[in-house]
């Protein structure tokens, strides 16, 4: 709309506006500078220290905000999986329940663990997946239970997912998305204003979205996954699991993918580290944990 309005202006009006902008260039530059300082100060006031690791990170959401969101999300998942939940009397549910409570008990010195009520839901689906919401709702798929070889691997998998929750990774990723969206909005405005045709503007927008994913979102997601691997291994070690089972699990996953002939994305295109890199990192961390 800005571009079309500009093109529709008479030549003399456009010249007058260019002169007006040039005459007030220092005022406009000062205004832009003040706006940037305000944004930077706003971001600096939302820097927090991550639990356990002490890493400084940006959080634009309060804990209360994302706990409310987690409650809504858990309700949606409970409705989605209502017909697929394994009964609490099922041995598979009981073993996951015992492991989760054992992890929570042995890591109760961490406030983010002891202040949460952990509850388990086992979903009858073949997906090799598990996740934990910030409010302590644990969702374990039966496909993951089939993939782990023993209780030690299960403990490390659950430790990894609980680490995501206690570190507040979901709120951290949402905060990054907000910042990236703000920067993207400024860039997109410039693209649509400058490009002479809508088709070029759409192409520029598509390129911008892909670049923001490759440069910001996916590398940051891999960083958080690696952090959850480390903290999850520490949680499992405190629960007396055999931490050597961690790298073995990711070796198994790599071999499984190879035997099934499943295509593997290059790591730089993925939101998760490769199985091989996760094995290498966990193997390196074993003496420390």
Short mmCIF file of C-alpha atoms in Angstrom, two decimals:
data_model
loop_
_atom_site.label_atom_id
_atom_site.label_comp_id
_atom_site.label_asym_id
_atom_site.label_seq_id
_atom_site.Cartn_x
_atom_site.Cartn_y
_atom_site.Cartn_z
CA UNK A 1 0.00 0.00 0.00
CA UNK A 2 2.83 2.41 0.82
CA UNK A 3 4.54 1.60 -2.47
CA UNK A 4 1.35 2.08 -4.51
CA UNK A 5 0.60 5.35 -2.70
CA UNK A 6 4.12 6.59 -3.46
CA UNK A 7 3.93 5.65 -7.15
CA UNK A 8 0.54 7.38 -7.49
CA UNK A 9 1.90 10.68 -6.17
CA UNK A 10 2.64 13.42 -8.73
CA UNK A 11 6.31 13.94 -9.48
CA UNK A 12 6.44 17.34 -7.79
CA UNK A 13 4.87 15.94 -4.59
CA UNK A 14 7.43 13.16 -4.46
CA UNK A 15 10.24 15.68 -4.93
CA UNK A 16 8.85 17.85 -2.13
CA UNK A 17 8.67 14.86 0.21
CA UNK A 18 12.26 13.87 -0.62
CA UNK A 19 13.39 17.40 0.21
CA UNK A 20 11.36 17.37 3.45
CA UNK A 21 12.99 14.11 4.52
CA UNK A 22 16.48 15.36 3.58
CA UNK A 23 16.02 18.61 5.53
CA UNK A 24 14.94 16.69 8.63
CA UNK A 25 17.33 13.78 8.20
CA UNK A 26 19.09 14.40 11.53
CA UNK A 27 15.80 14.62 13.41
CA UNK A 28 14.62 11.38 11.82
CA UNK A 29 17.97 9.70 12.53
CA UNK A 30 17.80 10.86 16.16
CA UNK A 31 14.25 9.51 16.46
CA UNK A 32 15.32 6.16 15.02
CA UNK A 33 18.29 6.10 17.42
CA UNK A 34 16.08 6.79 20.43
CA UNK A 35 13.68 4.03 19.31
CA UNK A 36 16.59 1.58 19.02
CA UNK A 37 17.88 2.52 22.49
CA UNK A 38 14.39 1.96 23.96
CA UNK A 39 14.17 -1.46 22.29
CA UNK A 40 17.66 -2.43 23.52
CA UNK A 41 16.86 -1.32 27.08
CA UNK A 42 13.60 -3.25 26.95
CA UNK A 43 15.44 -6.38 25.88
CA UNK A 44 18.17 -5.91 28.53
CA UNK A 45 15.57 -5.64 31.30
CA UNK A 46 14.22 -9.05 30.23
CA UNK A 47 17.53 -10.92 30.52
CA UNK A 48 17.44 -13.73 33.07
CA UNK A 49 19.76 -16.45 34.30
CA UNK A 50 18.86 -19.96 33.26
CA UNK A 51 18.40 -22.47 36.12
CA UNK A 52 21.13 -25.11 36.61
CA UNK A 53 23.38 -23.85 33.78
CA UNK A 54 23.47 -20.15 34.75
CA UNK A 55 23.32 -19.14 31.08
CA UNK A 56 22.00 -15.63 30.39
CA UNK A 57 18.96 -15.70 28.12
CA UNK A 58 16.14 -13.44 26.92
CA UNK A 59 12.66 -14.02 28.37
CA UNK A 60 9.87 -11.66 27.39
CA UNK A 61 7.26 -13.86 29.09
CA UNK A 62 6.83 -14.21 32.83
CA UNK A 63 6.65 -17.67 34.39
CA UNK A 64 2.95 -17.07 35.13
CA UNK A 65 2.30 -16.32 31.45
CA UNK A 66 3.78 -19.49 30.07
CA UNK A 67 2.34 -21.61 32.88
CA UNK A 68 -1.11 -20.38 31.83
CA UNK A 69 -0.26 -21.25 28.25
CA UNK A 70 1.03 -24.67 29.35
CA UNK A 71 -2.28 -25.36 31.12
CA UNK A 72 -4.21 -24.58 27.93
CA UNK A 73 -1.80 -26.68 25.86
CA UNK A 74 -2.09 -29.66 28.21
CA UNK A 75 -5.88 -29.48 28.04
CA UNK A 76 -5.68 -29.54 24.24
CA UNK A 77 -3.36 -32.56 24.30
CA UNK A 78 -5.57 -34.40 26.80
CA UNK A 79 -8.52 -33.87 24.48
CA UNK A 80 -6.50 -34.97 21.44
CA UNK A 81 -5.17 -38.14 23.13
CA UNK A 82 -8.33 -38.94 25.13
CA UNK A 83 -8.97 -42.23 23.29
CA UNK A 84 -5.29 -43.22 23.17
CA UNK A 85 -4.23 -42.95 26.81
CA UNK A 86 -2.90 -46.15 28.38
CA UNK A 87 -4.68 -47.02 31.69
CA UNK A 88 -2.77 -46.14 34.86
CA UNK A 89 -2.85 -49.85 35.79
CA UNK A 90 -0.90 -50.74 32.65
CA UNK A 91 2.73 -51.78 33.44
CA UNK A 92 4.02 -49.34 30.83
CA UNK A 93 2.35 -46.42 32.57
CA UNK A 94 3.55 -47.61 35.96
CA UNK A 95 7.20 -47.86 34.92
CA UNK A 96 7.15 -44.35 33.40
CA UNK A 97 5.42 -43.04 36.55
CA UNK A 98 8.05 -44.61 38.80
CA UNK A 99 10.95 -43.25 36.74
CA UNK A 100 9.50 -39.71 36.65
CA UNK A 101 8.84 -39.65 40.39
CA UNK A 102 12.30 -41.08 41.07
CA UNK A 103 13.91 -38.36 38.92
CA UNK A 104 11.86 -35.69 40.71
CA UNK A 105 12.73 -37.07 44.15
CA UNK A 106 16.47 -37.30 43.49
CA UNK A 107 16.56 -33.79 41.99
CA UNK A 108 14.34 -32.05 44.56
CA UNK A 109 17.23 -29.71 45.45
CA UNK A 110 16.42 -27.88 42.18
CA UNK A 111 13.47 -25.52 42.89
CA UNK A 112 12.17 -25.81 39.32
CA UNK A 113 11.80 -29.57 39.92
CA UNK A 114 10.44 -29.59 43.48
CA UNK A 115 7.87 -26.83 42.85
CA UNK A 116 6.18 -28.73 40.02
CA UNK A 117 3.63 -31.54 40.31
CA UNK A 118 4.73 -34.12 37.76
CA UNK A 119 2.01 -36.24 36.16
CA UNK A 120 2.38 -38.97 33.55
CA UNK A 121 0.30 -39.78 30.47
CA UNK A 122 1.30 -42.67 28.21
CA UNK A 123 -0.12 -42.43 24.69
CA UNK A 124 -0.72 -45.52 22.56
CA UNK A 125 1.00 -44.34 19.37
CA UNK A 126 3.99 -45.70 17.43
CA UNK A 127 5.78 -42.34 17.28
CA UNK A 128 9.24 -42.39 18.86
CA UNK A 129 8.53 -39.30 20.87
CA UNK A 130 8.04 -37.90 24.37
CA UNK A 131 7.62 -34.39 25.70
CA UNK A 132 7.06 -32.57 28.99
CA UNK A 133 5.12 -29.33 29.31
CA UNK A 134 6.30 -26.55 31.66
CA UNK A 135 3.52 -27.43 34.15
CA UNK A 136 4.91 -30.95 34.63
CA UNK A 137 2.60 -32.89 32.30
CA UNK A 138 4.65 -35.79 30.91
CA UNK A 139 3.50 -37.33 27.62
CA UNK A 140 5.25 -40.57 26.65
CA UNK A 141 4.41 -42.39 23.43
CA UNK A 142 4.50 -46.18 23.37
CA UNK A 143 6.75 -45.99 20.31
CA UNK A 144 9.44 -44.45 22.51
CA UNK A 145 8.97 -47.19 25.12
CA UNK A 146 9.57 -49.75 22.36
CA UNK A 147 12.69 -47.86 21.23
CA UNK A 148 14.49 -47.75 24.60
CA UNK A 149 16.43 -50.87 25.56
CA UNK A 150 16.17 -50.61 29.34
CA UNK A 151 15.17 -48.43 32.28
CA UNK A 152 18.47 -46.54 32.13
CA UNK A 153 17.79 -45.30 28.61
CA UNK A 154 14.22 -44.47 29.64
CA UNK A 155 15.55 -42.43 32.58
CA UNK A 156 17.88 -40.46 30.30
CA UNK A 157 15.10 -39.78 27.77
CA UNK A 158 12.77 -38.58 30.54
CA UNK A 159 15.59 -36.56 32.10
CA UNK A 160 16.10 -34.80 28.77
CA UNK A 161 12.39 -33.93 28.45
CA UNK A 162 12.12 -32.81 32.10
CA UNK A 163 15.20 -30.63 31.53
CA UNK A 164 13.35 -28.77 28.76
CA UNK A 165 10.55 -28.02 31.25
CA UNK A 166 12.66 -26.91 34.21
CA UNK A 167 14.91 -24.76 31.99
CA UNK A 168 11.87 -23.01 30.50
CA UNK A 169 12.95 -23.69 26.93
CA UNK A 170 9.46 -23.22 25.49
CA UNK A 171 9.26 -19.67 26.87
CA UNK A 172 12.79 -18.98 25.65
CA UNK A 173 11.97 -20.13 22.13
CA UNK A 174 8.78 -18.05 22.12
CA UNK A 175 10.82 -15.01 23.22
CA UNK A 176 13.29 -15.54 20.37
CA UNK A 177 10.38 -15.87 17.93
CA UNK A 178 8.99 -12.53 19.11
CA UNK A 179 12.33 -10.77 18.57
CA UNK A 180 12.83 -12.40 15.16
CA UNK A 181 9.26 -11.48 14.18
CA UNK A 182 9.92 -7.84 15.13
CA UNK A 183 13.09 -7.71 13.04
CA UNK A 184 11.32 -9.52 10.21
CA UNK A 185 8.48 -6.99 10.28
CA UNK A 186 10.93 -4.14 9.77
CA UNK A 187 12.69 -6.01 6.95
CA UNK A 188 9.43 -7.05 5.29
CA UNK A 189 8.16 -3.46 5.36
CA UNK A 190 11.31 -2.38 3.54
CA UNK A 191 11.01 -5.25 1.02
CA UNK A 192 7.38 -4.50 0.17
CA UNK A 193 8.04 -0.75 0.00
CA UNK A 194 11.10 -0.99 -2.26
CA UNK A 195 10.27 -3.90 -4.62
CA UNK A 196 8.63 -2.61 -7.81
CA UNK A 197 6.28 -5.61 -8.18
CA UNK A 198 4.27 -7.76 -5.79
CA UNK A 199 5.83 -10.95 -7.19
CA UNK A 200 9.33 -9.72 -6.27
CA UNK A 201 8.10 -8.69 -2.83
CA UNK A 202 6.59 -12.16 -2.27
CA UNK A 203 9.87 -13.77 -3.34
CA UNK A 204 11.79 -11.48 -0.99
CA UNK A 205 9.43 -12.36 1.84
CA UNK A 206 9.87 -16.10 1.18
CA UNK A 207 13.68 -15.74 1.15
CA UNK A 208 13.56 -13.71 4.37
CA UNK A 209 11.45 -16.36 6.15
CA UNK A 210 13.79 -19.19 5.09
CA UNK A 211 16.88 -17.23 6.10
CA UNK A 212 15.45 -16.37 9.54
CA UNK A 213 14.77 -20.09 10.08
CA UNK A 214 18.26 -21.13 9.00
CA UNK A 215 20.15 -18.31 10.74
CA UNK A 216 18.19 -17.85 13.99
CA UNK A 217 15.42 -20.33 14.79
CA UNK A 218 16.93 -23.72 13.94
CA UNK A 219 20.45 -23.12 15.31
CA UNK A 220 18.92 -21.81 18.55
CA UNK A 221 16.66 -24.87 18.76
CA UNK A 222 19.69 -27.16 18.35
CA UNK A 223 21.47 -25.22 21.10
CA UNK A 224 18.54 -25.76 23.49
CA UNK A 225 18.39 -29.47 22.61
CA UNK A 226 22.10 -29.84 23.39
CA UNK A 227 21.58 -28.04 26.71
CA UNK A 228 18.65 -30.34 27.57
CA UNK A 229 20.85 -33.34 26.72
CA UNK A 230 23.48 -32.15 29.19
CA UNK A 231 21.11 -31.21 32.02
CA UNK A 232 18.99 -34.32 31.42
CA UNK A 233 22.09 -36.50 31.76
CA UNK A 234 22.90 -34.76 35.06
CA UNK A 235 19.35 -35.39 36.32
CA UNK A 236 19.64 -39.05 35.33
CA UNK A 237 23.04 -39.38 37.03
CA UNK A 238 21.59 -38.03 40.30
CA UNK A 239 18.84 -40.64 39.94
CA UNK A 240 21.59 -43.31 39.78
CA UNK A 241 20.96 -44.26 36.15
CA UNK A 242 23.82 -45.74 34.15
CA UNK A 243 24.64 -42.63 32.11
CA UNK A 244 26.57 -44.72 29.58
CA UNK A 245 23.15 -45.72 28.26
CA UNK A 246 22.67 -42.19 26.85
CA UNK A 247 25.18 -42.31 23.98
CA UNK A 248 24.21 -45.95 23.32
CA UNK A 249 20.58 -44.89 22.81
CA UNK A 250 21.53 -42.36 20.12
CA UNK A 251 23.77 -44.95 18.46
CA UNK A 252 20.74 -47.25 18.37
CA UNK A 253 18.63 -44.50 16.83
CA UNK A 254 21.23 -43.88 14.12
CA UNK A 255 21.47 -47.59 13.30
CA UNK A 256 17.67 -47.87 13.26
CA UNK A 257 17.37 -45.03 10.74
CA UNK A 258 20.05 -46.61 8.56
CA UNK A 259 18.38 -50.05 8.59
CA UNK A 260 15.00 -48.52 7.73
CA UNK A 261 16.55 -46.44 4.98
CA UNK A 262 15.01 -43.27 6.37
CA UNK A 263 16.39 -40.09 4.76
CA UNK A 264 18.33 -37.89 7.16
CA UNK A 265 18.35 -34.12 6.87
CA UNK A 266 21.65 -32.26 7.16
CA UNK A 267 21.94 -30.98 10.72
CA UNK A 268 21.86 -27.33 9.61
CA UNK A 269 18.34 -27.90 8.24
CA UNK A 270 17.08 -29.57 11.41
CA UNK A 271 15.80 -28.30 14.75
CA UNK A 272 17.69 -31.12 16.54
CA UNK A 273 21.35 -32.15 16.53
CA UNK A 274 22.14 -35.25 14.49
CA UNK A 275 22.09 -38.62 16.26
CA UNK A 276 25.86 -38.88 15.81
CA UNK A 277 26.55 -35.47 17.34
CA UNK A 278 24.26 -36.22 20.29
CA UNK A 279 26.12 -39.48 20.86
CA UNK A 280 29.46 -37.64 20.73
CA UNK A 281 28.35 -34.91 23.13
CA UNK A 282 26.84 -37.31 25.68
CA UNK A 283 29.88 -39.58 25.52
CA UNK A 284 32.11 -36.57 26.26
CA UNK A 285 29.93 -35.56 29.23
CA UNK A 286 29.96 -38.96 30.97
CA UNK A 287 33.08 -38.36 33.13
CA UNK A 288 31.71 -34.98 34.23
CA UNK A 289 28.22 -36.16 35.24
#
